[in-house]
Short mmCIF file of C-alpha atoms in Angstrom, two decimals:
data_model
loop_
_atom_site.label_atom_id
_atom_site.label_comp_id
_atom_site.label_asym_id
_atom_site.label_seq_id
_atom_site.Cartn_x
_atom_site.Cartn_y
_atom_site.Cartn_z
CA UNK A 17 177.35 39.78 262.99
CA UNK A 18 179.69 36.97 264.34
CA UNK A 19 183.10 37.44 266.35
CA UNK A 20 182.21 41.51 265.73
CA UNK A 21 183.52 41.09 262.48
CA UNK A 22 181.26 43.44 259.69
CA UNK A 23 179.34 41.17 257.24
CA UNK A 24 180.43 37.98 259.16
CA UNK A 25 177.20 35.81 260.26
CA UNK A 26 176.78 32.49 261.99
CA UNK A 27 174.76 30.06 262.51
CA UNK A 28 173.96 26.98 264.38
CA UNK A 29 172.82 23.41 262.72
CA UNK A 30 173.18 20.02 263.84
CA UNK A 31 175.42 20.78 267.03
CA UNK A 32 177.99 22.33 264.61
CA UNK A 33 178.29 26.64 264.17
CA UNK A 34 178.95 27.35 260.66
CA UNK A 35 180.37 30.59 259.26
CA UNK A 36 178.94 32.56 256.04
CA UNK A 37 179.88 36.48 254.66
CA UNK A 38 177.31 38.75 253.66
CA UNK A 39 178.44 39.52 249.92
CA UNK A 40 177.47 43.03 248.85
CA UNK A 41 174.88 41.68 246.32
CA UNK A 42 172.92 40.27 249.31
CA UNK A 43 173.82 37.03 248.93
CA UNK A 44 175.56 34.56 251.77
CA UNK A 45 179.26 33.26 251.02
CA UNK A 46 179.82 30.07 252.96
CA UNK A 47 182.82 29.71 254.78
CA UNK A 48 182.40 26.89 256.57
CA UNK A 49 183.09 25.72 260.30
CA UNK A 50 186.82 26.38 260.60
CA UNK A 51 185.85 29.41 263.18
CA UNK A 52 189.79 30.75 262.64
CA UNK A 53 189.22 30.46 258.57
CA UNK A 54 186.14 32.10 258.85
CA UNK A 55 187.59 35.19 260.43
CA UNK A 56 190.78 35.83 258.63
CA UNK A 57 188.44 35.31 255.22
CA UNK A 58 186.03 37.49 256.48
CA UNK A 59 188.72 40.27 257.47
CA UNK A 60 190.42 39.87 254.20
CA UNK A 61 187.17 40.04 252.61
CA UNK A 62 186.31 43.33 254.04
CA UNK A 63 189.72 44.64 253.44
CA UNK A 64 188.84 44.06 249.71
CA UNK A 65 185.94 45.25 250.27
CA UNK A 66 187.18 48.67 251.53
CA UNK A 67 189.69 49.18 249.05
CA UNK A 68 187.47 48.66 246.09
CA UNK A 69 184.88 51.01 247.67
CA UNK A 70 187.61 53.96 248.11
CA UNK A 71 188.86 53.44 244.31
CA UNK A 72 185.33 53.80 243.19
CA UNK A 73 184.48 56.64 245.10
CA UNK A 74 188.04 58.33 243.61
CA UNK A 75 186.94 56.62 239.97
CA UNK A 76 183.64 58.77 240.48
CA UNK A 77 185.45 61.72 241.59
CA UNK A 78 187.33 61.77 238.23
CA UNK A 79 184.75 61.03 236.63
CA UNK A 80 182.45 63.97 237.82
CA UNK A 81 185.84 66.41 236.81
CA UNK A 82 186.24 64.80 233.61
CA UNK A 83 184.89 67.22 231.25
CA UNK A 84 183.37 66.31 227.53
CA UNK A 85 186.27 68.36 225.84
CA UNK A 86 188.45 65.79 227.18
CA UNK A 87 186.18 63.14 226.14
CA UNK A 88 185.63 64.84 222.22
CA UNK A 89 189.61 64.88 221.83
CA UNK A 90 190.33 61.42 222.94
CA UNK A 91 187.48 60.41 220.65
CA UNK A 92 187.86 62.13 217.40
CA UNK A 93 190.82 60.84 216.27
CA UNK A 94 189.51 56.82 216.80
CA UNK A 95 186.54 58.48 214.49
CA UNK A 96 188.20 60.12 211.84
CA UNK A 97 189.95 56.61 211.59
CA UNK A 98 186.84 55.01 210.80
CA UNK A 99 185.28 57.56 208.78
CA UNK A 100 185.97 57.60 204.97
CA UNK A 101 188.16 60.73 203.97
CA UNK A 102 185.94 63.29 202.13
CA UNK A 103 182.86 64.90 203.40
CA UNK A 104 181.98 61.98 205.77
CA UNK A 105 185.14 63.14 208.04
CA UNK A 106 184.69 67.03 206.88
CA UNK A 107 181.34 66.33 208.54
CA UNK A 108 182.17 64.72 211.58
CA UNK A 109 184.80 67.54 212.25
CA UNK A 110 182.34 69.96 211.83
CA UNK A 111 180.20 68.94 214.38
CA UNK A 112 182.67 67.64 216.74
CA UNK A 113 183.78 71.17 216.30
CA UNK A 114 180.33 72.57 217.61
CA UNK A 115 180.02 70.11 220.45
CA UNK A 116 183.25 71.64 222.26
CA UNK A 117 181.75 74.98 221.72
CA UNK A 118 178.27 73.77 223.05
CA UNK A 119 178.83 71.29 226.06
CA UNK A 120 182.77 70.85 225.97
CA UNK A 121 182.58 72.05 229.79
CA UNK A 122 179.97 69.99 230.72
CA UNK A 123 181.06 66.80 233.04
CA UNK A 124 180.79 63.89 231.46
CA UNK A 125 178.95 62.04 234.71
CA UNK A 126 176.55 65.20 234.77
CA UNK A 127 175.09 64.95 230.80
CA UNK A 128 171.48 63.72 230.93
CA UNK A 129 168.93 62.57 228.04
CA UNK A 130 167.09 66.30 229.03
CA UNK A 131 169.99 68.16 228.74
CA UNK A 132 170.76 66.90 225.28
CA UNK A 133 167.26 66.87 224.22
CA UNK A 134 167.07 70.89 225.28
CA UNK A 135 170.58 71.16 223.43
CA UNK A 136 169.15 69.77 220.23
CA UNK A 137 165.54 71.58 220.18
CA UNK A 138 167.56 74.74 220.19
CA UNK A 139 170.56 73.53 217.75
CA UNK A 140 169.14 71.09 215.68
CA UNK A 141 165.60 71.92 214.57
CA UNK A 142 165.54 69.92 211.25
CA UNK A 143 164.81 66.30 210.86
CA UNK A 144 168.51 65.09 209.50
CA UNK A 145 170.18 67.62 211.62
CA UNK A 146 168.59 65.59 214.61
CA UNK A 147 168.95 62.02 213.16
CA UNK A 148 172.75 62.59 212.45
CA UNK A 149 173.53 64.34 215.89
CA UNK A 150 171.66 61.25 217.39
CA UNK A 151 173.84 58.90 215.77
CA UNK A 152 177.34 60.64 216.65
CA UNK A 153 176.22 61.42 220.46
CA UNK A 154 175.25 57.65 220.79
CA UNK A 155 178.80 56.82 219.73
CA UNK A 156 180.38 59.43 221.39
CA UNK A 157 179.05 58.16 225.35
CA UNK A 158 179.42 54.47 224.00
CA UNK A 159 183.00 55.30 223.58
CA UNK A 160 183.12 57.83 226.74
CA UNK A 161 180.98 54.19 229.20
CA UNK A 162 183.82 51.70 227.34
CA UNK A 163 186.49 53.77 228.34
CA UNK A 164 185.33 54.22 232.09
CA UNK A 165 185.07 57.39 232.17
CA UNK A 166 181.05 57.61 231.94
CA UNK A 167 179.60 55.02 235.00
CA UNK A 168 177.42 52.76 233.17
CA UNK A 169 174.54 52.84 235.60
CA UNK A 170 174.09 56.18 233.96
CA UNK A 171 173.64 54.86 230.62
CA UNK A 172 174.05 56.32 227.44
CA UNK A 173 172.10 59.66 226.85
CA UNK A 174 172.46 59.58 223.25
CA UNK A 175 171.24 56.40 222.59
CA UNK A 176 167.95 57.19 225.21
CA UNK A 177 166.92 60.30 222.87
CA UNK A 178 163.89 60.35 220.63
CA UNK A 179 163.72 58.43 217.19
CA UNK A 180 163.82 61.43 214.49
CA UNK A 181 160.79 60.69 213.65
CA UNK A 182 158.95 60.72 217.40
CA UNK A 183 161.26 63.97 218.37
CA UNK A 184 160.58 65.92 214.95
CA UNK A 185 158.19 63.90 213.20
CA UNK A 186 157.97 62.54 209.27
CA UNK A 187 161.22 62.80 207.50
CA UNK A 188 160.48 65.55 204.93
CA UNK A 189 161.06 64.06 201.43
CA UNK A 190 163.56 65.28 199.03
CA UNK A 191 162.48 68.43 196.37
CA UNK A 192 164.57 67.50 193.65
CA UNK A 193 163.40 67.81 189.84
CA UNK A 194 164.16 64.65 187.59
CA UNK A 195 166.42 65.43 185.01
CA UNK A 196 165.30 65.23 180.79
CA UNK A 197 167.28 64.08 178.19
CA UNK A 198 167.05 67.70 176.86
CA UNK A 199 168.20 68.99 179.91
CA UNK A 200 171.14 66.10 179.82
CA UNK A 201 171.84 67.48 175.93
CA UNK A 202 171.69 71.14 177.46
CA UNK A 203 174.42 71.35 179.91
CA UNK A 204 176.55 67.98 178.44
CA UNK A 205 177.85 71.20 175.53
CA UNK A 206 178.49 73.60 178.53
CA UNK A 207 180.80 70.94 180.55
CA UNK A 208 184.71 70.76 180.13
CA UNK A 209 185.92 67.52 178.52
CA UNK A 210 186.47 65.62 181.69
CA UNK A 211 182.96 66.03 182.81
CA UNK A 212 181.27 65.20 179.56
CA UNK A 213 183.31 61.65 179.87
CA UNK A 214 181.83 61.56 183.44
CA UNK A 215 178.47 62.32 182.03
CA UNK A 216 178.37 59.82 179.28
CA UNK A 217 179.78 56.95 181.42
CA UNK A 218 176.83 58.06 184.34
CA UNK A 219 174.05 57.76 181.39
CA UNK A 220 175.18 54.85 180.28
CA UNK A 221 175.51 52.78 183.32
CA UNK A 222 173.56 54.57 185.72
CA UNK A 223 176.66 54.43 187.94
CA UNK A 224 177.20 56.20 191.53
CA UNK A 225 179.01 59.20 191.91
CA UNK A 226 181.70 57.76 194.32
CA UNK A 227 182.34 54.43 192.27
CA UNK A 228 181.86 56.68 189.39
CA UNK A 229 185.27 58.55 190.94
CA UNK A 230 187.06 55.11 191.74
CA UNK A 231 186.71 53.97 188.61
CA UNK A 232 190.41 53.21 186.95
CA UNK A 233 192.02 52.62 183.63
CA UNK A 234 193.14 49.20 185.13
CA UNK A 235 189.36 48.57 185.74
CA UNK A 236 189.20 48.32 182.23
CA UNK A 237 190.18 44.77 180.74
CA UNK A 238 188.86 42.09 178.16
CA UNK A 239 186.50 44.38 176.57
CA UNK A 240 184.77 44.93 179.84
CA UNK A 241 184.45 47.76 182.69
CA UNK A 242 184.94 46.01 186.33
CA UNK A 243 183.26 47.30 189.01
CA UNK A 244 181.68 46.38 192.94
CA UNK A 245 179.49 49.01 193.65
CA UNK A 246 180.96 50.16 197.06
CA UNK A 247 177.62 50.30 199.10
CA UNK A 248 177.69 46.48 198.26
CA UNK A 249 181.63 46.25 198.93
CA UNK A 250 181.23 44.69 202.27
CA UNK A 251 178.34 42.45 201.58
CA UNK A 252 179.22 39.14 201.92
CA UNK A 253 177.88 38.70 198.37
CA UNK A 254 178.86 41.84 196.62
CA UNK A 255 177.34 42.90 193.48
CA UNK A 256 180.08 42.37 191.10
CA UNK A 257 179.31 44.18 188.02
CA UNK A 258 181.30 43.52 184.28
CA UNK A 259 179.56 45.82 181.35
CA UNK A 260 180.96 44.61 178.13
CA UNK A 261 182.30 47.70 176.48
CA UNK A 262 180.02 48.40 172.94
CA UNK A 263 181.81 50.69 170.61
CA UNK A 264 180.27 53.90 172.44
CA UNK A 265 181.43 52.80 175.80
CA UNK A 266 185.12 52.19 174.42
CA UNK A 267 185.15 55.86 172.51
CA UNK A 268 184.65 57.16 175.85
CA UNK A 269 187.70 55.48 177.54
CA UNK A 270 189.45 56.42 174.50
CA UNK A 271 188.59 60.18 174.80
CA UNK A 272 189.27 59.96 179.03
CA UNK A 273 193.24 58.55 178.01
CA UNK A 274 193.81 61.99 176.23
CA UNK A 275 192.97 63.96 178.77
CA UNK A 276 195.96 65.69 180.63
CA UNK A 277 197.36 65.04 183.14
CA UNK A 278 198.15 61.27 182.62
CA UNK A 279 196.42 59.13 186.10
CA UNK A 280 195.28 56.11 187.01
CA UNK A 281 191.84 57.18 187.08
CA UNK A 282 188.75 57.56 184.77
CA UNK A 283 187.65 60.96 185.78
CA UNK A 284 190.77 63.31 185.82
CA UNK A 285 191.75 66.92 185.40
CA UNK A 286 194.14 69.34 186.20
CA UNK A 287 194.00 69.90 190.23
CA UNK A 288 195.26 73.07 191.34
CA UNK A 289 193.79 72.81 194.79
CA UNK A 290 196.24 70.48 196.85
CA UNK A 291 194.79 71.66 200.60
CA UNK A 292 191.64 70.30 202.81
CA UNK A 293 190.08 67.51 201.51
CA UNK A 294 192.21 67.58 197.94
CA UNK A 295 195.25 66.58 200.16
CA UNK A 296 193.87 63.31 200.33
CA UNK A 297 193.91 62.67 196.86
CA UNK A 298 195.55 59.50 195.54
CA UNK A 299 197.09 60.87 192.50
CA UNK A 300 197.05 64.70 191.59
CA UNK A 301 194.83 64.64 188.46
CA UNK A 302 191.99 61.92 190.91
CA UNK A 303 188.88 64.05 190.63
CA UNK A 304 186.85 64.05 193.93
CA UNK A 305 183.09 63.05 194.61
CA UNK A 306 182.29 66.64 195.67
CA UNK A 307 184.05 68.27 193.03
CA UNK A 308 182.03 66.33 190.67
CA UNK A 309 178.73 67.52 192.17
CA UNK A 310 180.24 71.16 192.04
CA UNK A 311 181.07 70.88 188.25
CA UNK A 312 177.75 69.52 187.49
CA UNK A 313 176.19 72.42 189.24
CA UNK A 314 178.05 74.69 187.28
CA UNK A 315 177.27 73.80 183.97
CA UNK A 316 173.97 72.81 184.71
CA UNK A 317 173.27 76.74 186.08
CA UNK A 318 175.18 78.06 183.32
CA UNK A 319 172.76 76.03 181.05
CA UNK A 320 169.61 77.29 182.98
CA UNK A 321 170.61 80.76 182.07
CA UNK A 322 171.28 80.11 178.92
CA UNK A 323 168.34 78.07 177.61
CA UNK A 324 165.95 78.66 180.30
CA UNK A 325 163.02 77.25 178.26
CA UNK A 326 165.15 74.34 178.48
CA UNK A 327 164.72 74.13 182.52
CA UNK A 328 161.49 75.79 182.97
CA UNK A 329 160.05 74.36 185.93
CA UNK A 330 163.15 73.37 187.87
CA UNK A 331 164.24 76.75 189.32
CA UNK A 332 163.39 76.13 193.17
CA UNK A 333 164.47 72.71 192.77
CA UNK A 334 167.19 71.48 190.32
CA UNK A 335 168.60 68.35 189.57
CA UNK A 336 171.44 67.19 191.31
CA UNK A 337 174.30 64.76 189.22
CA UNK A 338 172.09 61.84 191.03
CA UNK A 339 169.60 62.74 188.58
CA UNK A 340 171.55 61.37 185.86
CA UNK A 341 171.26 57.91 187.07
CA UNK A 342 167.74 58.58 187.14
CA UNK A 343 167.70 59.42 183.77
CA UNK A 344 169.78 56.37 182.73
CA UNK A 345 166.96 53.83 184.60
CA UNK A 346 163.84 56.22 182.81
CA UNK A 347 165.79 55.79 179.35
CA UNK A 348 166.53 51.90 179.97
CA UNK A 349 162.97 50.96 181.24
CA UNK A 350 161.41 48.60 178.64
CA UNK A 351 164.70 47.94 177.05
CA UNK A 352 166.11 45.60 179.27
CA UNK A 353 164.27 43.19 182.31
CA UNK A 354 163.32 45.01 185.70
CA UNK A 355 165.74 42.56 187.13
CA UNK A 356 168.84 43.66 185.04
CA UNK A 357 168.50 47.21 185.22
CA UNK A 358 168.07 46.44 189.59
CA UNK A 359 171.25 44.77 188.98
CA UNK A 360 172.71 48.09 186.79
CA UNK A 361 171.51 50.08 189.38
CA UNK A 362 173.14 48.25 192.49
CA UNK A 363 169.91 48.56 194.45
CA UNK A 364 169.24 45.11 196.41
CA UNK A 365 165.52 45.73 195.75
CA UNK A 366 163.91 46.49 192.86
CA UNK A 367 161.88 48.74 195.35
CA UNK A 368 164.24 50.96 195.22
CA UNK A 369 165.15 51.11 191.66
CA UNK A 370 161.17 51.77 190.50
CA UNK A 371 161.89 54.93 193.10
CA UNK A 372 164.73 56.40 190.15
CA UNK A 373 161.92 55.61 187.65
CA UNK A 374 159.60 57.76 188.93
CA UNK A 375 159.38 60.94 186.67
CA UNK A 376 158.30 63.99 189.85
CA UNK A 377 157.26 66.01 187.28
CA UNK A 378 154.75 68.56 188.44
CA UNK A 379 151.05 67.68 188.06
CA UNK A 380 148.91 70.87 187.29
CA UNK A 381 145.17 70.81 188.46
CA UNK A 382 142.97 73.31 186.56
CA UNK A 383 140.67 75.33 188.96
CA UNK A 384 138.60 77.54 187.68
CA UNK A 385 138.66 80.98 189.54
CA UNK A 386 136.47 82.33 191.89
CA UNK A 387 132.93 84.71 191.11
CA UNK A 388 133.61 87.91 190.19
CA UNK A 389 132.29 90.63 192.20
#
């Protein structure tokens, strides 16, 4: 220490004393010879020095009484703005929701990858019940370390916990029966008129359920049905798909215009629901991707009871309205090249598609029984 000024050094070199600051990183500063310079710089460095010291320790202080409720309200709302309305934000809620119950008085500094780790052995058992809380906690401390209210040196104890598949092991695979044409025939004379034009449009083009939703009357043009898949919407090369309408197609339009109310959408009906999610509706006859899979379970259990030799076989696990795309790439398969129907399908791999064509129908093994005694 030089001139009993903190952090200022000197030293001696060629008949000259030269003046350097001891930065906190470790490393020197020169300041030169000026002896007078190298004072006032080093007392205005320490000053500095002082100051930013004191508004860290207060930045720390606030940030150890910072709790995560504060941290889950300032955050949700930038979410929900990102999240697609429908169950994706229904979702989100939800387990925001849980999170203030669970660890909203917990201070932000103070969460750790154990604590979080404990919190999720006890909350979130299954595999996708982990992988999705993984996901949102990650975003939620990336948010809480951006905003300055989480010190970085701390890290992010979302992103630091277990893969799903280290922390609870394979991902189970999905029990869910492929649906038969006869099954298809069975419930399509149990559905109201809207949902039959939903079905026929979804087993002929092997569409999604949430384009299948989006799809419009103005979609509809030179004897073709427009469509981008949206999981390919922000692709930069999107699969753009135009099915020229046969005279099947086109009877199916035609049937979907006389349905009542009037809208600018496909799939329509009378809405009498108009809170919760249905509030977000575009127009009030816009029929939404979850009320869809609700009709289709209807009928489809109403057609179970009904001609239950029909569905034999399915009863612990039956088909979903996915399965009708399914069914449209089994039905295809031969007719048209592998290529095409990946193309139909909007898969980017054809992977994928031979995944839909795959019947899971139950293989029986005959054993014979044991001795008798």
């Amino acid at each position: 220490m030089a001139e009993n000024i903190p952090n200022l050094h000197s030293r001696k070199a060629k008949g000259r004393i030269y003046y350097r600051y001891l930065m906190p990183d470790g490393q020197y500063e020169s300041l030169g010879a000026d002896r007078k310079y190298a004072i006032d710089a080093a007392i205005a460095l320490n000053e500095r020095r002082a100051a930013s010291a004191e508004m860290r320790g207060a930045e720390e202080a606030e940030g150890s009484a910072r709790k995560m409720l504060t941290l889950i309200n300032a955050y949700e709302p930038v979410k929900m703005g990102l999240v697609k309305a429908g169950k994706s934000q229904s979702e989100t809620a939800r387990m925001l929701k849980r999170y203030r119950e669970w660890m909203g008085h917990w201070s932000i500094n103070g969460v750790t990858v154990n604590a979080l780790d404990s919190l999720l052995r006890e909350k979130a058992e299954a595999y996708e019940s982990y992988r999705r809380h993984k996901i949102l906690l990650t975003d939620i401390f990336t948010y809480a370390i951006g905003r300055g209210w989480r010190r970085d040196t701390l890290g992010n104890p979302g992103g630091a916990l277990l893969p799903a598949k280290l922390a609870r092991g394979k991902k189970p695979p999905k029990q869910r029966s492929r649906l038969t044409l006869e099954q298809f025939k069975s419930l399509y004379d149990y559905s109201p008129p809207w949902l039959q034009v939903a079905l026929d449009i979804g087993l002929r083009i092997g569409i999604r359920r949430g384009d299948l939703c989006a799809l419009k009357f103005s979609d509809v043009r030179d004897g073709c049905l427009y469509f981008i898949p949206q999981k390919t919407e922000d692709l930069s090369d999107p699969a753009a798909l135009r099915i020229p309408l046969d005279e099947h197609l086109q009877s199916v339009i035609n049937r979907a215009k006389l349905l009542r109310p009037q809208s600018d959408f496909l799939i329509h009906k009378q809405n009498r629901v108009t809170s919760g999610e249905a509030a977000g509706r575009v127009d009030r006859g816009q029929v939404l991707p979850e009320q869809l899979t609700r009709a289709f379970a209807r009928v489809r259990d109403k057609a179970m009871t009904e001609q239950p030799a029909v569905w034999q076989g399915v009863e612990q696990s039956p088909p979903t309205f996915h399965e009708v795309r399914s069914l449209c790439a089994r039905l295809n398969r031969g007719a048209r090249p592998d290529d095409e129907l990946q193309l139909l399908l909007g898969h980017a791999e054809f992977a994928t598609t031979e995944i839909y064509l795959v019947e899971n129908k139950v293989r029986w093994a005959t054993v014979a029984a044991g001795v008798v005694v």
